[in-house]
Amino acid sequence: MTQAWVLIPAILILPALLAVAGMLSRSARVALGICAAGTVATGALMAALAALVPHGAAVTVPGGWLRVDSLSALHLVVMAIVFCLGALQAPGYFRHGVADGSFDRRTARRYAGLWFGSLAAMAAVLLSNNLGLMWVGIEATTLLTAFLICVTTTPGSLEAMWKYLLMCSVGVALAFTGTLLLAASAGRTGIHGTEALLWTSLAASARGLDVQLVKAGFVFIVIGYGTKAGLAPMHNWLPDAHSQAPAPVSAVFSGFLLNAALYCILRCLPVAEAATGDAGWARGILVAAGLVSILTAAAFVVVQRDLKRLLAYSSLEHIGIVTLGAGIGGVGAFAAMYHMVLHSIAKSTAFTGAGRLIEIFGGNDMKRIRGSLSAAPLWGTCLLVSLLALVGTAPFGLFFSEFMMLRAAFDAGSYAVGAAFLAGLSIVFIGVLRHAIPMAWAPGEKPANPHVPGIVEWLIVALPLAALLLSGLWMPSFVREAFAAAASVTGVLP
């Protein structure tokens, strides 16, 4: 375990050092190069740490504030993938801005500092065993990622930044109240001081906690962190932020920032369930929140004209699906972990393709993007295949995770939940394909800014798409065990 004790602080310290290096870089290209190389190096450390944690076990740093178990290890791997995809696409995405000076050295330095700051803050959320430290990490991500939205300043990006900052700050304040109520619920168990904020202490003494305080705290936590996760009806910041941010930032927002906030809710789920007698009280809240998010996304997807807003509402749907699966529990929780991983990969890839097509066709309006498969084969294929995976087309893995979740709902006798879930999926399926087919095949105007992709761009498209396809055809035993172990941390063994 000595290696893990070294890796845990290293994962927090290295991005901080890289942020300083990026902010001192001598040119925009160097800053973006530091982002790419540094993110890959940090991602390698995260993967190495996840590999050191046996399924079902945990590694705790002396003092107990930092800890890695199967749930956090799985999220670390997902985070590494999403950040690496975003960092590797950034040099190509910003190349025109670097050439014409709109993405100058000063902007690139700020971007690099915020990028690594966000990476460190999200890592702190996943590595924290202390609910207070976890809250600080989420609050830090709000402040840091807000400025990433408007790294290239426009009136629209400034408005989106302020909306995101205001709504998520209120949400995080509610989550803080929930955290204090959870800590206060431990008063009669003999746990005092900072011990009452340790997740391991609360989980071990859950049946002795004050039930009313736990219920109140969990409701605040779901509303507070749910706002940051983009759960409906607290999701209003999400479409604006995703549509106005640069594509690499949108990929991180959809691919992992939402997961990080939902992770905080999942951490508190087993505590709330055990304290309330494992009667399904807390899980019922997640089922309701998941369904509301899926149905809200379905209503908005069919009327979208902006490509990035379409992807944003798709993220609302998928964070709802993961929440629903965690609420169902059992096989549903396993499917939620499976779905969370694949959605992160698919959505990051979709934003990669969308960002380039928007640049090539000169706007976000989907009516302007026509015949992308012939005009820009790599990016057109990237977006089309990603969308097919996201709507749950077989044989992509997301089809099987949704099928498992649907079956879990029916097996649990929740026929109304299953029917509503199926209705939401069907509407989104039709709504997204209604836009995807003309974008791929319909005849249109000649692209305004054609671009020949390089080898790195081929790799950041081909590898994720191959993984999405393979995930539906074959699941190695170690991956299945990782999903099962992560799901078991949320309280119910699959």
Short mmCIF file of C-alpha atoms in Angstrom, two decimals:
data_model
loop_
_atom_site.label_atom_id
_atom_site.label_comp_id
_atom_site.label_asym_id
_atom_site.label_seq_id
_atom_site.Cartn_x
_atom_site.Cartn_y
_atom_site.Cartn_z
CA MET A 1 0.00 0.00 0.00
CA THR A 2 3.04 2.28 0.23
CA GLN A 3 2.82 2.95 -3.50
CA ALA A 4 -0.81 4.06 -3.12
CA TRP A 5 0.10 6.37 -0.23
CA VAL A 6 2.64 8.03 -2.55
CA LEU A 7 0.32 8.20 -5.56
CA ILE A 8 -2.63 9.78 -3.71
CA PRO A 9 -0.83 13.04 -2.79
CA ALA A 10 1.05 12.96 -6.10
CA ILE A 11 -2.25 13.08 -8.01
CA LEU A 12 -3.15 16.26 -6.11
CA ILE A 13 0.27 17.91 -6.24
CA LEU A 14 1.26 17.23 -9.87
CA PRO A 15 -1.66 19.18 -11.45
CA ALA A 16 -0.94 22.09 -9.12
CA LEU A 17 2.68 22.19 -10.32
CA LEU A 18 1.56 21.83 -13.94
CA ALA A 19 -0.85 24.74 -13.47
CA VAL A 20 2.09 26.92 -12.45
CA ALA A 21 4.16 25.67 -15.40
CA GLY A 22 1.29 26.39 -17.80
CA MET A 23 0.83 29.88 -16.43
CA LEU A 24 4.55 30.59 -16.98
CA SER A 25 4.72 29.15 -20.51
CA ARG A 26 6.33 31.32 -23.16
CA SER A 27 3.73 30.82 -25.89
CA ALA A 28 0.17 29.60 -26.47
CA ARG A 29 1.44 26.46 -28.23
CA VAL A 30 3.70 25.60 -25.30
CA ALA A 31 0.81 26.11 -22.85
CA LEU A 32 -1.43 23.75 -24.85
CA GLY A 33 1.45 21.26 -25.12
CA ILE A 34 1.87 21.33 -21.34
CA CYS A 35 -1.88 20.74 -20.98
CA ALA A 36 -1.71 17.69 -23.25
CA ALA A 37 1.46 16.11 -21.86
CA GLY A 38 0.68 16.98 -18.23
CA THR A 39 -2.85 15.63 -18.41
CA VAL A 40 -1.64 12.34 -19.90
CA ALA A 41 0.98 12.06 -17.12
CA THR A 42 -1.61 12.78 -14.40
CA GLY A 43 -4.03 10.35 -16.02
CA ALA A 44 -1.35 7.66 -15.94
CA LEU A 45 -0.93 8.21 -12.19
CA MET A 46 -4.70 7.94 -11.70
CA ALA A 47 -4.84 4.69 -13.68
CA ALA A 48 -1.89 3.30 -11.69
CA LEU A 49 -3.59 4.17 -8.39
CA ALA A 50 -6.86 2.58 -9.51
CA ALA A 51 -4.97 -0.58 -10.46
CA LEU A 52 -3.45 -0.80 -6.98
CA VAL A 53 -6.85 -0.91 -5.23
CA PRO A 54 -8.22 -4.48 -5.12
CA HIS A 55 -11.91 -4.81 -5.99
CA GLY A 56 -13.98 -4.45 -2.83
CA ALA A 57 -11.04 -3.10 -0.79
CA ALA A 58 -9.83 0.41 0.04
CA VAL A 59 -6.61 2.29 0.70
CA THR A 60 -6.66 5.02 3.34
CA VAL A 61 -3.87 7.52 3.87
CA PRO A 62 -2.81 7.78 7.55
CA GLY A 63 -5.07 10.39 9.17
CA GLY A 64 -8.12 9.10 7.32
CA TRP A 65 -8.94 12.21 5.25
CA LEU A 66 -7.85 10.72 1.91
CA ARG A 67 -9.08 7.32 0.74
CA VAL A 68 -9.55 5.29 -2.44
CA ASP A 69 -12.05 2.47 -2.81
CA SER A 70 -13.68 0.76 -5.78
CA LEU A 71 -16.15 3.61 -6.42
CA SER A 72 -13.50 6.33 -6.40
CA ALA A 73 -11.04 4.16 -8.38
CA LEU A 74 -13.58 3.69 -11.18
CA HIS A 75 -14.29 7.41 -11.27
CA LEU A 76 -10.55 8.19 -11.34
CA VAL A 77 -10.14 6.08 -14.48
CA VAL A 78 -13.11 7.78 -16.15
CA MET A 79 -11.76 11.19 -15.19
CA ALA A 80 -8.34 10.33 -16.66
CA ILE A 81 -9.93 9.28 -19.98
CA VAL A 82 -12.15 12.36 -20.27
CA PHE A 83 -9.41 14.87 -19.39
CA CYS A 84 -6.93 13.18 -21.74
CA LEU A 85 -9.39 13.31 -24.65
CA GLY A 86 -10.09 16.97 -23.93
CA ALA A 87 -6.42 17.93 -23.56
CA LEU A 88 -5.33 16.09 -26.71
CA GLN A 89 -8.01 17.71 -28.87
CA ALA A 90 -7.27 21.24 -27.59
CA PRO A 91 -4.19 22.04 -29.79
CA GLY A 92 -6.18 21.28 -32.94
CA TYR A 93 -9.32 22.99 -31.70
CA PHE A 94 -7.54 26.25 -30.79
CA ARG A 95 -5.11 26.28 -33.77
CA HIS A 96 -6.96 29.03 -35.63
CA GLY A 97 -7.13 31.17 -32.49
CA VAL A 98 -3.39 30.70 -31.93
CA ALA A 99 -2.67 31.63 -35.55
CA ASP A 100 -4.82 34.78 -35.65
CA GLY A 101 -3.95 35.87 -32.10
CA SER A 102 -7.44 35.54 -30.58
CA PHE A 103 -6.10 32.70 -28.40
CA ASP A 104 -2.90 34.48 -27.39
CA ARG A 105 -0.26 33.63 -24.80
CA ARG A 106 -2.13 35.36 -21.98
CA THR A 107 -5.36 33.49 -22.75
CA ALA A 108 -3.51 30.19 -23.12
CA ARG A 109 -1.74 30.69 -19.78
CA ARG A 110 -5.07 31.33 -18.06
CA TYR A 111 -6.58 28.30 -19.80
CA ALA A 112 -3.73 26.01 -18.66
CA GLY A 113 -3.93 27.24 -15.07
CA LEU A 114 -7.70 26.75 -14.90
CA TRP A 115 -7.49 23.36 -16.67
CA PHE A 116 -5.05 21.87 -14.17
CA GLY A 117 -6.76 23.60 -11.26
CA SER A 118 -10.04 21.94 -12.25
CA LEU A 119 -8.26 18.60 -12.62
CA ALA A 120 -6.78 18.86 -9.12
CA ALA A 121 -10.11 19.96 -7.57
CA MET A 122 -12.04 17.08 -9.12
CA ALA A 123 -9.33 14.64 -8.03
CA ALA A 124 -9.66 15.99 -4.48
CA VAL A 125 -13.41 15.25 -4.58
CA LEU A 126 -12.76 11.62 -5.54
CA LEU A 127 -9.90 11.08 -3.09
CA SER A 128 -11.59 12.63 -0.08
CA ASN A 129 -12.93 10.55 2.79
CA ASN A 130 -13.96 13.75 4.54
CA LEU A 131 -17.34 15.12 3.42
CA GLY A 132 -16.19 18.66 4.24
CA LEU A 133 -13.09 18.33 2.06
CA MET A 134 -15.25 16.81 -0.66
CA TRP A 135 -17.49 19.88 -0.50
CA VAL A 136 -14.44 22.18 -0.75
CA GLY A 137 -13.37 20.29 -3.88
CA ILE A 138 -16.78 20.76 -5.51
CA GLU A 139 -16.82 24.45 -4.60
CA ALA A 140 -13.35 24.83 -6.13
CA THR A 141 -14.48 23.17 -9.36
CA THR A 142 -17.34 25.69 -9.58
CA LEU A 143 -15.00 28.66 -9.34
CA LEU A 144 -12.34 27.25 -11.66
CA THR A 145 -14.55 25.79 -14.39
CA ALA A 146 -16.72 28.94 -14.49
CA PHE A 147 -13.82 30.88 -16.00
CA LEU A 148 -13.09 28.07 -18.47
CA ILE A 149 -16.54 28.69 -20.01
CA CYS A 150 -15.50 32.20 -21.05
CA VAL A 151 -11.82 31.60 -21.77
CA THR A 152 -12.62 33.05 -25.20
CA THR A 153 -14.86 35.92 -24.13
CA THR A 154 -18.17 36.60 -25.89
CA PRO A 155 -21.41 38.11 -24.55
CA GLY A 156 -23.00 34.65 -24.66
CA SER A 157 -20.12 32.98 -22.79
CA LEU A 158 -20.16 35.68 -20.09
CA GLU A 159 -23.90 35.23 -19.57
CA ALA A 160 -23.47 31.44 -19.40
CA MET A 161 -20.62 31.79 -16.91
CA TRP A 162 -22.65 33.99 -14.55
CA LYS A 163 -25.69 31.74 -14.76
CA TYR A 164 -23.50 28.70 -14.01
CA LEU A 165 -21.72 30.50 -11.18
CA LEU A 166 -24.89 31.76 -9.51
CA MET A 167 -26.94 28.58 -9.78
CA CYS A 168 -24.16 26.21 -8.78
CA SER A 169 -23.04 28.44 -5.91
CA VAL A 170 -26.54 28.32 -4.46
CA GLY A 171 -26.58 24.56 -5.01
CA VAL A 172 -23.21 24.09 -3.33
CA ALA A 173 -24.40 26.20 -0.38
CA LEU A 174 -27.37 23.84 0.04
CA ALA A 175 -25.01 20.87 -0.17
CA PHE A 176 -22.95 22.44 2.63
CA THR A 177 -26.09 22.60 4.78
CA GLY A 178 -26.73 18.95 4.02
CA THR A 179 -23.17 18.05 4.99
CA LEU A 180 -23.53 19.83 8.35
CA LEU A 181 -26.84 18.06 9.03
CA LEU A 182 -25.26 14.68 8.30
CA ALA A 183 -22.39 15.46 10.65
CA ALA A 184 -24.86 16.63 13.32
CA SER A 185 -26.80 13.37 13.01
CA ALA A 186 -23.81 11.54 14.49
CA GLY A 187 -24.10 13.38 17.79
CA ARG A 188 -25.58 10.51 19.79
CA THR A 189 -23.21 7.87 18.38
CA GLY A 190 -20.19 9.21 20.24
CA ILE A 191 -18.53 10.45 17.06
CA HIS A 192 -17.34 14.02 17.54
CA GLY A 193 -15.23 16.67 15.85
CA THR A 194 -13.82 16.02 12.39
CA GLU A 195 -14.56 12.29 12.82
CA ALA A 196 -18.24 13.13 12.22
CA LEU A 197 -17.35 14.30 8.71
CA LEU A 198 -15.52 11.11 7.72
CA TRP A 199 -17.57 8.99 5.33
CA THR A 200 -16.13 5.79 6.84
CA SER A 201 -17.20 6.84 10.36
CA LEU A 202 -20.73 7.75 9.26
CA ALA A 203 -21.11 4.55 7.22
CA ALA A 204 -19.91 2.38 10.12
CA SER A 205 -22.34 4.04 12.57
CA ALA A 206 -25.19 4.67 10.13
CA ARG A 207 -27.82 2.73 12.08
CA GLY A 208 -27.19 4.87 15.15
CA LEU A 209 -27.53 8.23 13.38
CA ASP A 210 -30.43 10.61 14.04
CA VAL A 211 -32.89 9.60 11.32
CA GLN A 212 -34.63 12.95 10.94
CA LEU A 213 -31.34 14.83 10.59
CA VAL A 214 -30.10 12.27 8.06
CA LYS A 215 -33.28 12.63 6.00
CA ALA A 216 -33.06 16.41 6.03
CA GLY A 217 -29.35 16.31 5.22
CA PHE A 218 -29.78 13.91 2.32
CA VAL A 219 -32.53 16.04 0.76
CA PHE A 220 -30.26 19.10 0.93
CA ILE A 221 -27.39 17.07 -0.55
CA VAL A 222 -29.49 15.78 -3.45
CA ILE A 223 -30.77 19.28 -4.27
CA GLY A 224 -27.36 20.92 -3.75
CA TYR A 225 -25.06 18.49 -5.54
CA GLY A 226 -27.91 17.67 -7.94
CA THR A 227 -27.79 21.29 -9.13
CA LYS A 228 -24.12 20.86 -9.97
CA ALA A 229 -24.83 17.46 -11.56
CA GLY A 230 -27.46 19.09 -13.75
CA LEU A 231 -30.41 17.06 -12.49
CA ALA A 232 -33.81 18.50 -13.45
CA PRO A 233 -35.34 20.84 -12.48
CA MET A 234 -32.06 22.46 -11.30
CA HIS A 235 -30.41 22.03 -14.72
CA ASN A 236 -30.98 25.47 -16.29
CA TRP A 237 -27.29 26.40 -16.26
CA LEU A 238 -26.29 23.28 -18.17
CA PRO A 239 -27.44 24.01 -21.78
CA ASP A 240 -25.96 27.53 -21.73
CA ALA A 241 -22.62 26.48 -20.26
CA HIS A 242 -22.21 23.54 -22.63
CA SER A 243 -23.14 25.55 -25.71
CA GLN A 244 -20.88 28.52 -24.94
CA ALA A 245 -17.75 26.77 -23.63
CA PRO A 246 -14.95 25.66 -26.00
CA ALA A 247 -15.42 22.04 -27.12
CA PRO A 248 -12.61 20.58 -24.91
CA VAL A 249 -14.21 22.26 -21.88
CA SER A 250 -17.72 21.13 -22.86
CA ALA A 251 -16.34 17.57 -23.10
CA VAL A 252 -15.05 17.79 -19.52
CA PHE A 253 -18.30 19.34 -18.29
CA SER A 254 -20.47 16.61 -19.81
CA GLY A 255 -17.97 13.79 -19.54
CA PHE A 256 -16.95 14.21 -15.93
CA LEU A 257 -17.97 17.36 -14.04
CA LEU A 258 -21.56 16.09 -13.80
CA ASN A 259 -20.27 12.69 -12.65
CA ALA A 260 -18.16 14.31 -9.92
CA ALA A 261 -21.21 16.04 -8.42
CA LEU A 262 -23.33 12.89 -8.67
CA TYR A 263 -20.46 10.98 -7.03
CA CYS A 264 -20.98 13.10 -3.89
CA ILE A 265 -24.64 12.05 -3.77
CA LEU A 266 -23.72 8.38 -4.28
CA ARG A 267 -21.26 8.66 -1.38
CA CYS A 268 -24.06 9.73 0.96
CA LEU A 269 -26.59 7.22 -0.41
CA PRO A 270 -25.53 4.15 1.63
CA VAL A 271 -25.36 6.25 4.82
CA ALA A 272 -28.89 7.59 4.28
CA GLU A 273 -30.24 4.17 3.32
CA ALA A 274 -28.73 2.38 6.32
CA ALA A 275 -29.85 5.12 8.73
CA THR A 276 -33.44 4.88 7.49
CA GLY A 277 -33.55 1.09 7.82
CA ASP A 278 -32.76 0.12 4.22
CA ALA A 279 -36.40 0.78 3.36
CA GLY A 280 -35.63 2.43 0.01
CA TRP A 281 -36.36 5.98 1.24
CA ALA A 282 -33.17 7.53 -0.18
CA ARG A 283 -33.24 5.37 -3.30
CA GLY A 284 -36.77 6.51 -4.01
CA ILE A 285 -35.57 10.11 -4.14
CA LEU A 286 -32.94 9.17 -6.72
CA VAL A 287 -35.47 7.24 -8.81
CA ALA A 288 -37.74 10.30 -8.89
CA ALA A 289 -34.85 12.67 -9.69
CA GLY A 290 -33.61 10.36 -12.45
CA LEU A 291 -37.00 10.01 -14.10
CA VAL A 292 -37.72 13.76 -13.98
CA SER A 293 -34.34 14.43 -15.63
CA ILE A 294 -34.88 11.83 -18.38
CA LEU A 295 -38.36 13.09 -19.23
CA THR A 296 -37.28 16.74 -19.12
CA ALA A 297 -34.42 15.99 -21.50
CA ALA A 298 -36.79 14.12 -23.82
CA ALA A 299 -39.09 17.14 -24.02
CA PHE A 300 -36.25 19.52 -24.94
CA VAL A 301 -34.18 17.29 -27.26
CA VAL A 302 -36.86 17.21 -29.98
CA VAL A 303 -37.02 21.01 -30.30
CA GLN A 304 -33.29 21.82 -30.34
CA ARG A 305 -31.59 23.57 -33.24
CA ASP A 306 -28.22 24.20 -31.59
CA LEU A 307 -25.91 21.18 -31.80
CA LYS A 308 -24.12 21.76 -28.49
CA ARG A 309 -27.40 22.39 -26.66
CA LEU A 310 -28.63 19.08 -28.09
CA LEU A 311 -25.60 17.38 -26.55
CA ALA A 312 -26.23 19.24 -23.29
CA TYR A 313 -29.79 17.92 -23.05
CA SER A 314 -28.42 14.48 -23.92
CA SER A 315 -26.17 14.85 -20.87
CA LEU A 316 -29.22 15.70 -18.77
CA GLU A 317 -30.84 12.49 -19.99
CA HIS A 318 -27.79 10.36 -19.22
CA ILE A 319 -27.10 11.79 -15.77
CA GLY A 320 -30.76 11.01 -15.11
CA ILE A 321 -30.25 7.42 -16.30
CA VAL A 322 -27.25 6.92 -13.99
CA THR A 323 -29.21 8.41 -11.09
CA LEU A 324 -32.19 6.18 -11.86
CA GLY A 325 -30.00 3.06 -11.96
CA ALA A 326 -28.38 3.93 -8.63
CA GLY A 327 -31.84 4.45 -7.17
CA ILE A 328 -33.14 1.10 -8.43
CA GLY A 329 -30.13 -0.65 -6.88
CA GLY A 330 -28.93 -4.21 -7.42
CA VAL A 331 -28.41 -4.89 -11.12
CA GLY A 332 -29.58 -1.32 -11.74
CA ALA A 333 -26.62 -0.01 -9.74
CA PHE A 334 -24.25 -2.21 -11.77
CA ALA A 335 -25.83 -0.87 -14.96
CA ALA A 336 -25.46 2.69 -13.63
CA MET A 337 -21.67 2.26 -13.28
CA TYR A 338 -21.48 0.64 -16.73
CA HIS A 339 -23.57 3.47 -18.20
CA MET A 340 -21.61 6.22 -16.47
CA VAL A 341 -18.31 5.04 -17.97
CA LEU A 342 -19.63 4.64 -21.50
CA HIS A 343 -21.56 7.90 -21.49
CA SER A 344 -18.44 9.81 -20.45
CA ILE A 345 -16.44 8.33 -23.33
CA ALA A 346 -19.25 8.80 -25.87
CA LYS A 347 -20.07 12.36 -24.84
CA SER A 348 -16.42 13.49 -24.84
CA THR A 349 -16.06 12.04 -28.34
CA ALA A 350 -19.31 13.64 -29.48
CA PHE A 351 -18.13 17.08 -28.33
CA THR A 352 -14.83 16.50 -30.16
CA GLY A 353 -16.69 15.90 -33.42
CA ALA A 354 -19.24 18.63 -32.78
CA GLY A 355 -16.57 21.23 -32.04
CA ARG A 356 -14.80 20.60 -35.34
CA LEU A 357 -18.00 20.46 -37.40
CA ILE A 358 -19.16 23.75 -35.86
CA GLU A 359 -15.83 25.26 -36.86
CA ILE A 360 -15.95 23.77 -40.37
CA PHE A 361 -19.56 24.75 -41.10
CA GLY A 362 -19.32 28.10 -39.33
CA GLY A 363 -21.98 27.81 -36.59
CA ASN A 364 -23.85 25.73 -33.99
CA ASP A 365 -27.11 25.70 -35.97
CA MET A 366 -27.79 22.11 -37.02
CA LYS A 367 -29.55 23.33 -40.16
CA ARG A 368 -26.18 24.61 -41.41
CA ILE A 369 -24.44 21.30 -40.80
CA ARG A 370 -25.37 19.10 -43.76
CA GLY A 371 -23.57 16.21 -45.44
CA SER A 372 -20.85 16.05 -42.79
CA LEU A 373 -19.85 12.51 -43.77
CA SER A 374 -18.74 13.68 -47.20
CA ALA A 375 -17.56 17.18 -46.25
CA ALA A 376 -15.50 16.12 -43.20
CA PRO A 377 -15.45 12.29 -43.02
CA LEU A 378 -13.55 11.96 -39.73
CA TRP A 379 -15.57 14.50 -37.76
CA GLY A 380 -18.85 13.52 -39.41
CA THR A 381 -18.26 9.87 -38.52
CA CYS A 382 -17.15 10.88 -35.03
CA LEU A 383 -20.37 12.77 -34.34
CA LEU A 384 -22.71 10.29 -36.02
CA VAL A 385 -21.30 7.19 -34.32
CA SER A 386 -21.16 8.96 -30.95
CA LEU A 387 -24.82 9.98 -31.28
CA LEU A 388 -25.81 6.44 -32.27
CA ALA A 389 -24.03 5.15 -29.15
CA LEU A 390 -25.63 7.84 -26.95
CA VAL A 391 -29.19 7.03 -28.02
CA GLY A 392 -28.60 3.39 -27.12
CA THR A 393 -28.31 1.80 -30.55
CA ALA A 394 -27.21 -1.85 -30.53
CA PRO A 395 -24.54 -3.19 -30.37
CA PHE A 396 -23.01 -0.27 -28.45
CA GLY A 397 -22.60 -0.84 -24.71
CA LEU A 398 -25.06 1.91 -23.77
CA PHE A 399 -27.84 -0.20 -25.30
CA PHE A 400 -27.04 -3.04 -22.89
CA SER A 401 -26.69 -0.80 -19.82
CA GLU A 402 -30.12 0.72 -20.53
CA PHE A 403 -31.59 -2.73 -21.15
CA MET A 404 -30.18 -3.99 -17.83
CA MET A 405 -31.63 -0.98 -16.03
CA LEU A 406 -35.03 -1.49 -17.63
CA ARG A 407 -35.03 -5.15 -16.67
CA ALA A 408 -33.99 -4.29 -13.11
CA ALA A 409 -36.96 -1.92 -12.84
CA PHE A 410 -39.43 -4.53 -14.07
CA ASP A 411 -37.86 -7.29 -11.91
CA ALA A 412 -38.34 -5.02 -8.88
CA GLY A 413 -42.01 -4.65 -9.77
CA SER A 414 -41.60 -0.95 -10.66
CA TYR A 415 -43.64 -1.16 -13.84
CA ALA A 416 -44.56 2.55 -13.90
CA VAL A 417 -40.89 3.50 -13.50
CA GLY A 418 -39.89 1.11 -16.28
CA ALA A 419 -42.61 2.41 -18.60
CA ALA A 420 -41.68 6.06 -17.99
CA PHE A 421 -38.00 5.22 -18.51
CA LEU A 422 -38.76 3.44 -21.78
CA ALA A 423 -40.93 6.34 -22.97
CA GLY A 424 -38.15 8.85 -22.26
CA LEU A 425 -35.54 6.74 -24.08
CA SER A 426 -37.83 6.35 -27.10
CA ILE A 427 -38.50 10.08 -27.41
CA VAL A 428 -34.78 10.92 -27.13
CA PHE A 429 -33.93 8.20 -29.67
CA ILE A 430 -36.31 9.69 -32.23
CA GLY A 431 -35.45 13.30 -31.37
CA VAL A 432 -31.68 12.84 -31.73
CA LEU A 433 -31.84 10.76 -34.94
CA ARG A 434 -34.16 13.39 -36.41
CA HIS A 435 -31.21 15.78 -36.24
CA ALA A 436 -28.34 13.30 -36.76
CA ILE A 437 -29.46 11.87 -40.12
CA PRO A 438 -29.61 15.17 -42.07
CA MET A 439 -26.39 16.37 -40.45
CA ALA A 440 -24.69 13.23 -41.76
CA TRP A 441 -26.25 12.72 -45.19
CA ALA A 442 -28.39 15.64 -46.37
CA PRO A 443 -26.95 17.78 -49.18
CA GLY A 444 -25.74 21.19 -48.05
CA GLU A 445 -23.47 24.13 -48.73
CA LYS A 446 -19.72 23.72 -49.11
CA PRO A 447 -17.99 23.97 -45.69
CA ALA A 448 -16.61 27.39 -44.82
CA ASN A 449 -13.44 26.10 -43.11
CA PRO A 450 -12.32 22.65 -44.39
CA HIS A 451 -9.59 20.94 -42.35
CA VAL A 452 -7.34 17.89 -42.89
CA PRO A 453 -6.99 16.01 -39.57
CA GLY A 454 -3.62 14.79 -38.26
CA ILE A 455 -2.64 11.47 -36.71
CA VAL A 456 -3.45 12.54 -33.12
CA GLU A 457 -6.92 13.62 -34.22
CA TRP A 458 -7.50 10.26 -35.91
CA LEU A 459 -6.46 8.48 -32.70
CA ILE A 460 -8.67 10.53 -30.33
CA VAL A 461 -11.62 9.64 -32.55
CA ALA A 462 -10.86 6.05 -33.53
CA LEU A 463 -9.87 4.70 -30.10
CA PRO A 464 -12.97 5.90 -28.17
CA LEU A 465 -15.32 4.79 -30.96
CA ALA A 466 -13.68 1.35 -31.03
CA ALA A 467 -14.03 1.13 -27.24
CA LEU A 468 -17.73 2.05 -27.43
CA LEU A 469 -18.36 -0.63 -30.03
CA LEU A 470 -16.30 -3.27 -28.24
CA SER A 471 -18.05 -2.52 -24.93
CA GLY A 472 -21.27 -3.93 -26.33
CA LEU A 473 -19.67 -7.06 -27.70
CA TRP A 474 -17.29 -8.11 -24.95
CA MET A 475 -16.77 -7.24 -21.30
CA PRO A 476 -13.53 -8.57 -19.72
CA SER A 477 -13.94 -10.14 -16.29
CA PHE A 478 -11.81 -7.47 -14.56
CA VAL A 479 -14.05 -4.73 -15.98
CA ARG A 480 -17.18 -6.55 -14.82
CA GLU A 481 -15.65 -6.95 -11.35
CA ALA A 482 -14.74 -3.24 -11.27
CA PHE A 483 -18.35 -2.24 -12.07
CA ALA A 484 -19.73 -4.68 -9.49
CA ALA A 485 -17.32 -3.52 -6.79
CA ALA A 486 -18.10 0.16 -7.45
CA ALA A 487 -21.85 -0.53 -7.40
CA SER A 488 -21.53 -2.40 -4.10
CA VAL A 489 -20.09 0.73 -2.45
CA THR A 490 -23.39 2.51 -3.13
CA GLY A 491 -25.06 0.09 -0.73
CA VAL A 492 -26.56 -2.90 -2.51
CA LEU A 493 -24.61 -5.79 -3.97
CA PRO A 494 -25.48 -6.41 -7.66
#
